[in-house]
PDB file of C-alpha atoms and ligand atoms in Angstrom:
ATOM      1  CA  UNK A  21      41.300 -62.180 -39.256  1.00 78.00           C
ATOM      2  CA  UNK A  22      40.216 -61.785 -35.886  1.00 84.00           C
ATOM      3  CA  UNK A  23      36.405 -59.968 -35.285  1.00 82.00           C
ATOM      4  CA  UNK A  24      37.700 -56.691 -33.850  1.00 79.00           C
ATOM      5  CA  UNK A  25      40.028 -56.492 -37.056  1.00 83.00           C
ATOM      6  CA  UNK A  26      37.308 -57.559 -39.142  1.00 88.00           C
ATOM      7  CA  UNK A  27      35.234 -54.636 -37.958  1.00 87.00           C
ATOM      8  CA  UNK A  28      37.793 -51.755 -38.257  1.00 87.00           C
ATOM      9  CA  UNK A  29      38.521 -53.472 -41.887  1.00 90.00           C
ATOM     10  CA  UNK A  30      35.057 -52.677 -42.838  1.00 92.00           C
ATOM     11  CA  UNK A  31      34.723 -49.183 -41.467  1.00 93.00           C
ATOM     12  CA  UNK A  32      37.753 -48.220 -43.098  1.00 93.00           C
ATOM     13  CA  UNK A  33      37.087 -49.645 -46.795  1.00 95.00           C
ATOM     14  CA  UNK A  34      33.872 -47.696 -46.463  1.00 97.00           C
ATOM     15  CA  UNK A  35      35.211 -44.278 -45.043  1.00 97.00           C
ATOM     16  CA  UNK A  36      38.802 -43.666 -45.564  1.00 96.00           C
ATOM     17  CA  UNK A  37      39.996 -43.350 -49.243  1.00 94.00           C
ATOM     18  CA  UNK A  38      43.537 -43.736 -50.073  1.00 94.00           C
ATOM     19  CA  UNK A  39      45.442 -40.719 -49.044  1.00 95.00           C
ATOM     20  CA  UNK A  40      49.408 -40.393 -49.922  1.00 95.00           C
ATOM     21  CA  UNK A  41      50.305 -38.089 -47.349  1.00 95.00           C
ATOM     22  CA  UNK A  42      48.631 -39.812 -44.703  1.00 97.00           C
ATOM     23  CA  UNK A  43      50.557 -43.135 -45.678  1.00 96.00           C
ATOM     24  CA  UNK A  44      53.453 -41.489 -46.182  1.00 96.00           C
ATOM     25  CA  UNK A  45      53.315 -39.742 -42.795  1.00 96.00           C
ATOM     26  CA  UNK A  46      53.230 -43.458 -41.288  1.00 97.00           C
ATOM     27  CA  UNK A  47      55.706 -44.911 -43.581  1.00 96.00           C
ATOM     28  CA  UNK A  48      58.588 -42.300 -42.770  1.00 95.00           C
ATOM     29  CA  UNK A  49      57.676 -42.214 -39.104  1.00 95.00           C
ATOM     30  CA  UNK A  50      57.843 -45.866 -38.699  1.00 96.00           C
ATOM     31  CA  UNK A  51      61.086 -46.232 -40.880  1.00 96.00           C
ATOM     32  CA  UNK A  52      62.462 -43.287 -38.307  1.00 95.00           C
ATOM     33  CA  UNK A  53      61.821 -46.030 -35.725  1.00 96.00           C
ATOM     34  CA  UNK A  54      58.756 -44.015 -34.265  1.00 97.00           C
ATOM     35  CA  UNK A  55      56.354 -46.438 -32.317  1.00 97.00           C
ATOM     36  CA  UNK A  56      53.000 -47.217 -34.229  1.00 96.00           C
ATOM     37  CA  UNK A  57      50.884 -45.654 -31.915  1.00 97.00           C
ATOM     38  CA  UNK A  58      49.258 -42.814 -34.233  1.00 98.00           C
ATOM     39  CA  UNK A  59      45.519 -42.650 -34.057  1.00 97.00           C
ATOM     40  CA  UNK A  60      43.873 -45.218 -36.230  1.00 95.00           C
ATOM     41  CA  UNK A  61      42.308 -43.674 -39.415  1.00 95.00           C
ATOM     42  CA  UNK A  62      38.899 -43.703 -38.524  1.00 95.00           C
ATOM     43  CA  UNK A  63      39.508 -41.658 -35.364  1.00 97.00           C
ATOM     44  CA  UNK A  64      41.723 -38.920 -37.694  1.00 97.00           C
ATOM     45  CA  UNK A  65      38.766 -38.640 -39.578  1.00 98.00           C
ATOM     46  CA  UNK A  66      36.515 -38.237 -36.830  1.00 98.00           C
ATOM     47  CA  UNK A  67      38.743 -35.436 -35.119  1.00 98.00           C
ATOM     48  CA  UNK A  68      38.673 -33.511 -38.558  1.00 98.00           C
ATOM     49  CA  UNK A  69      35.058 -34.057 -38.636  1.00 98.00           C
ATOM     50  CA  UNK A  70      34.817 -32.716 -35.054  1.00 98.00           C
ATOM     51  CA  UNK A  71      36.915 -29.556 -36.166  1.00 98.00           C
ATOM     52  CA  UNK A  72      34.508 -28.503 -38.567  1.00 98.00           C
ATOM     53  CA  UNK A  73      31.451 -29.151 -36.687  1.00 98.00           C
ATOM     54  CA  UNK A  74      32.649 -26.894 -33.899  1.00 98.00           C
ATOM     55  CA  UNK A  75      34.017 -24.542 -36.421  1.00 98.00           C
ATOM     56  CA  UNK A  76      37.278 -24.576 -34.559  1.00 98.00           C
ATOM     57  CA  UNK A  77      39.845 -21.940 -35.644  1.00 98.00           C
ATOM     58  CA  UNK A  78      42.277 -22.615 -32.605  1.00 98.00           C
ATOM     59  CA  UNK A  79      43.545 -26.191 -32.147  1.00 98.00           C
ATOM     60  CA  UNK A  80      45.168 -27.750 -29.197  1.00 98.00           C
ATOM     61  CA  UNK A  81      46.940 -31.130 -29.575  1.00 99.00           C
ATOM     62  CA  UNK A  82      48.930 -32.453 -26.759  1.00 99.00           C
ATOM     63  CA  UNK A  83      51.175 -35.716 -28.048  1.00 99.00           C
ATOM     64  CA  UNK A  84      52.009 -34.648 -31.943  1.00 98.00           C
ATOM     65  CA  UNK A  85      54.354 -37.918 -32.763  1.00 98.00           C
ATOM     66  CA  UNK A  86      54.955 -38.028 -36.330  1.00 98.00           C
ATOM     67  CA  UNK A  87      52.124 -35.208 -36.835  1.00 98.00           C
ATOM     68  CA  UNK A  88      49.438 -38.030 -37.917  1.00 98.00           C
ATOM     69  CA  UNK A  89      46.495 -36.662 -36.246  1.00 98.00           C
ATOM     70  CA  UNK A  90      47.582 -33.129 -36.610  1.00 98.00           C
ATOM     71  CA  UNK A  91      47.182 -33.838 -40.535  1.00 98.00           C
ATOM     72  CA  UNK A  92      43.737 -34.822 -40.143  1.00 98.00           C
ATOM     73  CA  UNK A  93      42.835 -32.019 -37.969  1.00 98.00           C
ATOM     74  CA  UNK A  94      44.798 -29.281 -39.629  1.00 98.00           C
ATOM     75  CA  UNK A  95      43.265 -30.043 -43.381  1.00 98.00           C
ATOM     76  CA  UNK A  96      39.862 -29.754 -41.446  1.00 98.00           C
ATOM     77  CA  UNK A  97      40.822 -25.764 -40.456  1.00 98.00           C
ATOM     78  CA  UNK A  98      39.800 -22.937 -42.108  1.00 97.00           C
ATOM     79  CA  UNK A  99      42.735 -20.920 -43.894  1.00 94.00           C
ATOM     80  CA  UNK A 100      43.170 -18.955 -41.247  1.00 96.00           C
ATOM     81  CA  UNK A 101      42.813 -21.636 -38.446  1.00 98.00           C
ATOM     82  CA  UNK A 102      45.983 -22.849 -35.925  1.00 98.00           C
ATOM     83  CA  UNK A 103      46.995 -25.998 -34.730  1.00 98.00           C
ATOM     84  CA  UNK A 104      49.174 -26.010 -31.534  1.00 98.00           C
ATOM     85  CA  UNK A 105      50.964 -29.349 -30.949  1.00 98.00           C
ATOM     86  CA  UNK A 106      52.857 -30.110 -27.817  1.00 98.00           C
ATOM     87  CA  UNK A 107      55.901 -32.841 -27.866  1.00 98.00           C
ATOM     88  CA  UNK A 108      58.667 -33.810 -25.575  1.00 98.00           C
ATOM     89  CA  UNK A 109      60.438 -35.308 -28.244  1.00 98.00           C
ATOM     90  CA  UNK A 110      62.391 -32.824 -30.370  1.00 98.00           C
ATOM     91  CA  UNK A 111      63.041 -35.944 -33.030  1.00 98.00           C
ATOM     92  CA  UNK A 112      59.300 -36.624 -33.139  1.00 98.00           C
ATOM     93  CA  UNK A 113      58.579 -32.946 -33.871  1.00 98.00           C
ATOM     94  CA  UNK A 114      61.119 -33.203 -36.980  1.00 98.00           C
ATOM     95  CA  UNK A 115      59.634 -35.713 -38.320  1.00 97.00           C
ATOM     96  CA  UNK A 116      56.020 -34.253 -37.675  1.00 98.00           C
ATOM     97  CA  UNK A 117      56.994 -31.079 -39.082  1.00 98.00           C
ATOM     98  CA  UNK A 118      58.578 -32.546 -42.210  1.00 97.00           C
ATOM     99  CA  UNK A 119      55.328 -34.890 -42.575  1.00 97.00           C
ATOM    100  CA  UNK A 120      53.292 -31.549 -42.314  1.00 98.00           C
ATOM    101  CA  UNK A 121      54.817 -29.668 -44.915  1.00 97.00           C
ATOM    102  CA  UNK A 122      54.370 -32.629 -47.322  1.00 96.00           C
ATOM    103  CA  UNK A 123      50.499 -32.534 -46.377  1.00 97.00           C
ATOM    104  CA  UNK A 124      51.040 -28.822 -47.245  1.00 97.00           C
ATOM    105  CA  UNK A 125      49.408 -27.544 -43.794  1.00 97.00           C
ATOM    106  CA  UNK A 126      52.827 -26.860 -42.092  1.00 94.00           C
ATOM    107  CA  UNK A 127      51.600 -22.634 -42.067  1.00 96.00           C
ATOM    108  CA  UNK A 128      48.892 -23.833 -39.930  1.00 98.00           C
ATOM    109  CA  UNK A 129      50.274 -25.664 -37.070  1.00 98.00           C
ATOM    110  CA  UNK A 130      52.940 -25.148 -34.852  1.00 98.00           C
ATOM    111  CA  UNK A 131      54.619 -28.280 -33.296  1.00 98.00           C
ATOM    112  CA  UNK A 132      56.355 -27.163 -29.838  1.00 98.00           C
ATOM    113  CA  UNK A 133      58.979 -28.730 -27.879  1.00 99.00           C
ATOM    114  CA  UNK A 134      58.714 -29.890 -24.195  1.00 98.00           C
ATOM    115  CA  UNK A 135      57.039 -31.531 -21.519  1.00 98.00           C
ATOM    116  CA  UNK A 136      53.363 -30.291 -21.851  1.00 98.00           C
ATOM    117  CA  UNK A 137      52.734 -29.624 -18.551  1.00 98.00           C
ATOM    118  CA  UNK A 138      55.746 -27.243 -18.490  1.00 98.00           C
ATOM    119  CA  UNK A 139      54.392 -25.672 -22.113  1.00 98.00           C
ATOM    120  CA  UNK A 140      50.820 -25.278 -21.374  1.00 98.00           C
ATOM    121  CA  UNK A 141      51.237 -22.623 -18.370  1.00 98.00           C
ATOM    122  CA  UNK A 142      52.352 -20.102 -21.046  1.00 97.00           C
ATOM    123  CA  UNK A 143      48.644 -20.472 -22.997  1.00 98.00           C
ATOM    124  CA  UNK A 144      46.697 -19.347 -20.048  1.00 95.00           C
ATOM    125  CA  UNK A 145      46.394 -16.027 -21.196  1.00 91.00           C
ATOM    126  CA  UNK A 146      45.914 -16.959 -24.791  1.00 89.00           C
ATOM    127  CA  UNK A 147      42.697 -17.093 -26.935  1.00 92.00           C
ATOM    128  CA  UNK A 148      40.581 -20.110 -25.530  1.00 97.00           C
ATOM    129  CA  UNK A 149      41.207 -23.371 -27.892  1.00 98.00           C
ATOM    130  CA  UNK A 150      37.916 -24.757 -29.566  1.00 98.00           C
ATOM    131  CA  UNK A 151      39.209 -28.292 -29.464  1.00 98.00           C
ATOM    132  CA  UNK A 152      41.847 -30.004 -27.645  1.00 99.00           C
ATOM    133  CA  UNK A 153      42.814 -33.647 -28.208  1.00 99.00           C
ATOM    134  CA  UNK A 154      44.924 -35.270 -25.394  1.00 99.00           C
ATOM    135  CA  UNK A 155      47.027 -38.262 -26.732  1.00 99.00           C
ATOM    136  CA  UNK A 156      50.375 -38.109 -24.754  1.00 98.00           C
ATOM    137  CA  UNK A 157      51.518 -39.542 -21.428  1.00 98.00           C
ATOM    138  CA  UNK A 158      48.644 -41.192 -19.790  1.00 98.00           C
ATOM    139  CA  UNK A 159      49.810 -40.802 -16.288  1.00 98.00           C
ATOM    140  CA  UNK A 160      49.266 -37.076 -17.026  1.00 98.00           C
ATOM    141  CA  UNK A 161      45.742 -36.856 -18.262  1.00 99.00           C
ATOM    142  CA  UNK A 162      44.360 -35.734 -15.005  1.00 98.00           C
ATOM    143  CA  UNK A 163      46.338 -33.022 -15.234  1.00 98.00           C
ATOM    144  CA  UNK A 164      45.572 -32.430 -18.963  1.00 99.00           C
ATOM    145  CA  UNK A 165      41.999 -32.150 -18.044  1.00 98.00           C
ATOM    146  CA  UNK A 166      42.548 -29.581 -15.941  1.00 98.00           C
ATOM    147  CA  UNK A 167      44.465 -27.262 -18.639  1.00 98.00           C
ATOM    148  CA  UNK A 168      41.954 -28.382 -21.100  1.00 98.00           C
ATOM    149  CA  UNK A 169      39.240 -26.805 -19.221  1.00 98.00           C
ATOM    150  CA  UNK A 170      41.236 -23.870 -18.448  1.00 98.00           C
ATOM    151  CA  UNK A 171      42.221 -23.435 -21.962  1.00 98.00           C
ATOM    152  CA  UNK A 172      38.570 -23.784 -23.434  1.00 98.00           C
ATOM    153  CA  UNK A 173      35.235 -21.953 -23.461  1.00 98.00           C
ATOM    154  CA  UNK A 174      31.277 -23.058 -23.634  1.00 98.00           C
ATOM    155  CA  UNK A 175      31.027 -24.997 -26.991  1.00 98.00           C
ATOM    156  CA  UNK A 176      34.717 -26.218 -27.213  1.00 98.00           C
ATOM    157  CA  UNK A 177      35.527 -29.928 -27.634  1.00 98.00           C
ATOM    158  CA  UNK A 178      37.883 -32.087 -25.265  1.00 99.00           C
ATOM    159  CA  UNK A 179      38.894 -35.475 -26.973  1.00 99.00           C
ATOM    160  CA  UNK A 180      41.068 -37.984 -25.154  1.00 99.00           C
ATOM    161  CA  UNK A 181      42.713 -40.850 -27.082  1.00 98.00           C
ATOM    162  CA  UNK A 182      43.081 -44.387 -25.080  1.00 98.00           C
ATOM    163  CA  UNK A 183      40.757 -44.084 -21.983  1.00 98.00           C
ATOM    164  CA  UNK A 184      39.681 -47.859 -22.129  1.00 98.00           C
ATOM    165  CA  UNK A 185      42.963 -49.620 -22.842  1.00 97.00           C
ATOM    166  CA  UNK A 186      41.347 -53.477 -23.363  1.00 95.00           C
ATOM    167  CA  UNK A 187      39.131 -52.809 -20.308  1.00 95.00           C
ATOM    168  CA  UNK A 188      41.854 -52.385 -17.691  1.00 97.00           C
ATOM    169  CA  UNK A 189      40.589 -49.519 -16.717  1.00 97.00           C
ATOM    170  CA  UNK A 190      37.483 -50.816 -15.227  1.00 96.00           C
ATOM    171  CA  UNK A 191      39.728 -53.539 -13.206  1.00 96.00           C
ATOM    172  CA  UNK A 192      40.214 -51.962  -9.954  1.00 94.00           C
ATOM    173  CA  UNK A 193      42.847 -54.572  -9.315  1.00 96.00           C
ATOM    174  CA  UNK A 194      45.136 -53.444 -12.128  1.00 97.00           C
ATOM    175  CA  UNK A 195      47.575 -50.946  -9.997  1.00 96.00           C
ATOM    176  CA  UNK A 196      49.555 -49.540 -12.887  1.00 98.00           C
ATOM    177  CA  UNK A 197      50.219 -45.963 -12.758  1.00 98.00           C
ATOM    178  CA  UNK A 198      48.767 -45.081 -16.244  1.00 98.00           C
ATOM    179  CA  UNK A 199      46.004 -47.062 -16.009  1.00 98.00           C
ATOM    180  CA  UNK A 200      44.698 -45.662 -12.279  1.00 98.00           C
ATOM    181  CA  UNK A 201      45.441 -42.139 -13.845  1.00 98.00           C
ATOM    182  CA  UNK A 202      43.233 -42.927 -16.962  1.00 98.00           C
ATOM    183  CA  UNK A 203      40.670 -44.116 -14.742  1.00 98.00           C
ATOM    184  CA  UNK A 204      40.720 -40.898 -12.792  1.00 98.00           C
ATOM    185  CA  UNK A 205      40.662 -38.880 -15.826  1.00 98.00           C
ATOM    186  CA  UNK A 206      37.314 -40.647 -16.900  1.00 98.00           C
ATOM    187  CA  UNK A 207      36.016 -39.907 -13.567  1.00 98.00           C
ATOM    188  CA  UNK A 208      36.850 -36.581 -13.347  1.00 98.00           C
ATOM    189  CA  UNK A 209      35.439 -36.125 -16.721  1.00 98.00           C
ATOM    190  CA  UNK A 210      31.995 -37.549 -15.952  1.00 98.00           C
ATOM    191  CA  UNK A 211      31.662 -35.713 -12.744  1.00 98.00           C
ATOM    192  CA  UNK A 212      32.591 -32.609 -13.848  1.00 98.00           C
ATOM    193  CA  UNK A 213      29.464 -30.109 -14.004  1.00 98.00           C
ATOM    194  CA  UNK A 214      31.224 -28.036 -16.509  1.00 98.00           C
ATOM    195  CA  UNK A 215      31.421 -30.983 -18.862  1.00 98.00           C
ATOM    196  CA  UNK A 216      29.269 -33.171 -20.595  1.00 98.00           C
ATOM    197  CA  UNK A 217      31.172 -36.062 -22.010  1.00 98.00           C
ATOM    198  CA  UNK A 218      30.949 -39.828 -23.039  1.00 98.00           C
ATOM    199  CA  UNK A 219      33.382 -42.793 -23.892  1.00 98.00           C
ATOM    200  CA  UNK A 220      33.356 -43.945 -27.233  1.00 97.00           C
ATOM    201  CA  UNK A 221      34.645 -47.475 -28.044  1.00 94.00           C
ATOM    202  CA  UNK A 222      36.882 -47.388 -30.481  1.00 92.00           C
ATOM    203  CA  UNK A 223      39.645 -50.050 -32.227  1.00 90.00           C
ATOM    204  CA  UNK A 224      37.182 -52.702 -32.307  1.00 87.00           C
ATOM    205  CA  UNK A 225      35.981 -52.356 -28.744  1.00 88.00           C
ATOM    206  CA  UNK A 226      39.680 -52.395 -27.544  1.00 92.00           C
ATOM    207  CA  UNK A 227      40.215 -49.055 -26.730  1.00 96.00           C
ATOM    208  CA  UNK A 228      38.056 -45.989 -26.413  1.00 97.00           C
ATOM    209  CA  UNK A 229      38.127 -42.135 -26.892  1.00 98.00           C
ATOM    210  CA  UNK A 230      36.814 -39.870 -24.498  1.00 98.00           C
ATOM    211  CA  UNK A 231      34.367 -36.940 -25.761  1.00 98.00           C
ATOM    212  CA  UNK A 232      33.326 -33.789 -24.002  1.00 98.00           C
ATOM    213  CA  UNK A 233      31.756 -30.594 -24.824  1.00 98.00           C
ATOM    214  CA  UNK A 234      32.200 -27.678 -22.265  1.00 98.00           C
ATOM    215  CA  UNK A 235      28.809 -26.678 -20.950  1.00 98.00           C
ATOM    216  CA  UNK A 236      27.820 -23.149 -21.150  1.00 94.00           C
ATOM    217  CA  UNK A 237      27.737 -21.056 -18.113  1.00 78.00           C
TER     218      UNK A 237
HETATM  219  N1  LIG B  21      49.019 -37.736 -31.722  1.00 96.05           N
HETATM  220  C1  LIG B  21      49.650 -38.627 -32.335  1.00 96.05           C
HETATM  221  C2  LIG B  21      50.332 -39.997 -31.501  1.00 96.05           C
HETATM  222  C3  LIG B  21      50.645 -39.339 -30.247  1.00 96.05           C
HETATM  223  S1  LIG B  21      51.799 -40.839 -29.621  1.00 96.05           S
HETATM  224  C4  LIG B  21      48.747 -39.549 -33.484  1.00 96.05           C
HETATM  225  O1  LIG B  21      47.552 -39.800 -33.196  1.00 96.05           O
HETATM  226  O2  LIG B  21      49.344 -39.080 -34.858  1.00 96.05           O
HETATM  227  C5  LIG B  21      52.183 -39.994 -27.963  1.00 96.05           C
HETATM  228  C6  LIG B  21      52.977 -38.745 -28.115  1.00 96.05           C
HETATM  229  O3  LIG B  21      53.137 -38.124 -26.929  1.00 96.05           O
HETATM  230  C7  LIG B  21      54.543 -39.358 -28.435  1.00 96.05           C
HETATM  231  O4  LIG B  21      55.310 -38.751 -29.605  1.00 96.05           O
HETATM  232  C8  LIG B  21      55.461 -39.012 -27.017  1.00 96.05           C
HETATM  233  O5  LIG B  21      56.850 -38.816 -27.500  1.00 96.05           O
HETATM  234  C9  LIG B  21      54.344 -37.838 -26.822  1.00 96.05           C
HETATM  235  N2  LIG B  21      54.819 -37.523 -25.341  1.00 96.05           N
HETATM  236  C10 LIG B  21      54.998 -38.251 -23.836  1.00 96.05           C
HETATM  237  N3  LIG B  21      55.117 -37.535 -23.157  1.00 96.05           N
HETATM  238  C11 LIG B  21      55.065 -36.540 -23.576  1.00 96.05           C
HETATM  239  C12 LIG B  21      54.756 -34.862 -22.086  1.00 96.05           C
HETATM  240  N4  LIG B  21      55.028 -35.128 -21.058  1.00 96.05           N
HETATM  241  N5  LIG B  21      54.785 -34.043 -23.076  1.00 96.05           N
HETATM  242  C13 LIG B  21      54.503 -33.844 -24.477  1.00 96.05           C
HETATM  243  N6  LIG B  21      54.575 -34.993 -24.998  1.00 96.05           N
HETATM  244  C14 LIG B  21      54.591 -36.007 -24.856  1.00 96.05           C
HETATM  245  C1  LIG B  22      49.414 -46.649 -27.382  1.00 96.05           C
HETATM  246  C2  LIG B  22      48.626 -46.503 -28.180  1.00 96.05           C
HETATM  247  C3  LIG B  22      48.449 -44.994 -28.120  1.00 96.05           C
HETATM  248  O1  LIG B  22      47.404 -44.774 -28.763  1.00 96.05           O
HETATM  249  C4  LIG B  22      48.880 -44.254 -27.198  1.00 96.05           C
HETATM  250  O2  LIG B  22      48.708 -42.758 -27.460  1.00 96.05           O
HETATM  251  C5  LIG B  22      50.006 -44.599 -26.545  1.00 96.05           C
HETATM  252  C6  LIG B  22      50.193 -45.921 -26.491  1.00 96.05           C
HETATM  253  C7  LIG B  22      49.975 -48.131 -26.980  1.00 96.05           C
HETATM  254  O3  LIG B  22      48.715 -49.223 -28.191  1.00 96.05           O
HETATM  255  O4  LIG B  22      51.278 -48.732 -26.965  1.00 96.05           O
HETATM  256 MG1  LIG B  23      46.980 -42.678 -28.719  1.00 96.05          MG
END
């Protein structure tokens, strides 16, 4: 076992009990041919803890896949809380809805199908979101940050997956469009006076998540 696998296994064994609904959500998504790129269980748990910590009643997710991270966050909501998850693939959305139903949270979650950048403008007039989780196409992350700032309020949290990518974001010679966009996203979040932000490495240090709190005033 590699060092990073040992670290992740240690954390997983200590903090993540077996959970049939979550295991089945991953199994079904895998059987349906979806990529195995859901958040690690430890990040799923952290997302649920953040939903509770901010007392979130409205959560926005960008990138549903098979609904794995959505299950973690929806379970952490109060009964009248709502999660809206945006997904470009109708097939992914259907699998996610089935997984959310089996996890018993389908009444708290709406999966809306379309390109996130096409769907986000319709949310501008709704109540602000208490937490936004960004996890879709990486080249749109800078735009997603703009929207997250427009759709939140002071005290809200903005969380983004995959912002380190094996350290590639730190290599200015890496010209891949998604990597450059992730670096731009990180820089925008770091410099924005409206945000208090940090990157926390995860996946044994191979990747990282960005956590940001929207400041007062
Ligand atoms: N959050 C999920 C994983 C998301 S994977 C989990 O942890 O369980 C990324 C998802 O974003 C994929 O399902 C992909 O289809 C979707 N996606 C990619 N581009 C998108 C776009 N422009 N708008 C909305 N969803 C998009
Ligand atoms: C990959 C991982 C992710 O968490 C994601 O959101 C997209 C892609 C990957 O490893 O390819
Ligand atoms: Mg991800």
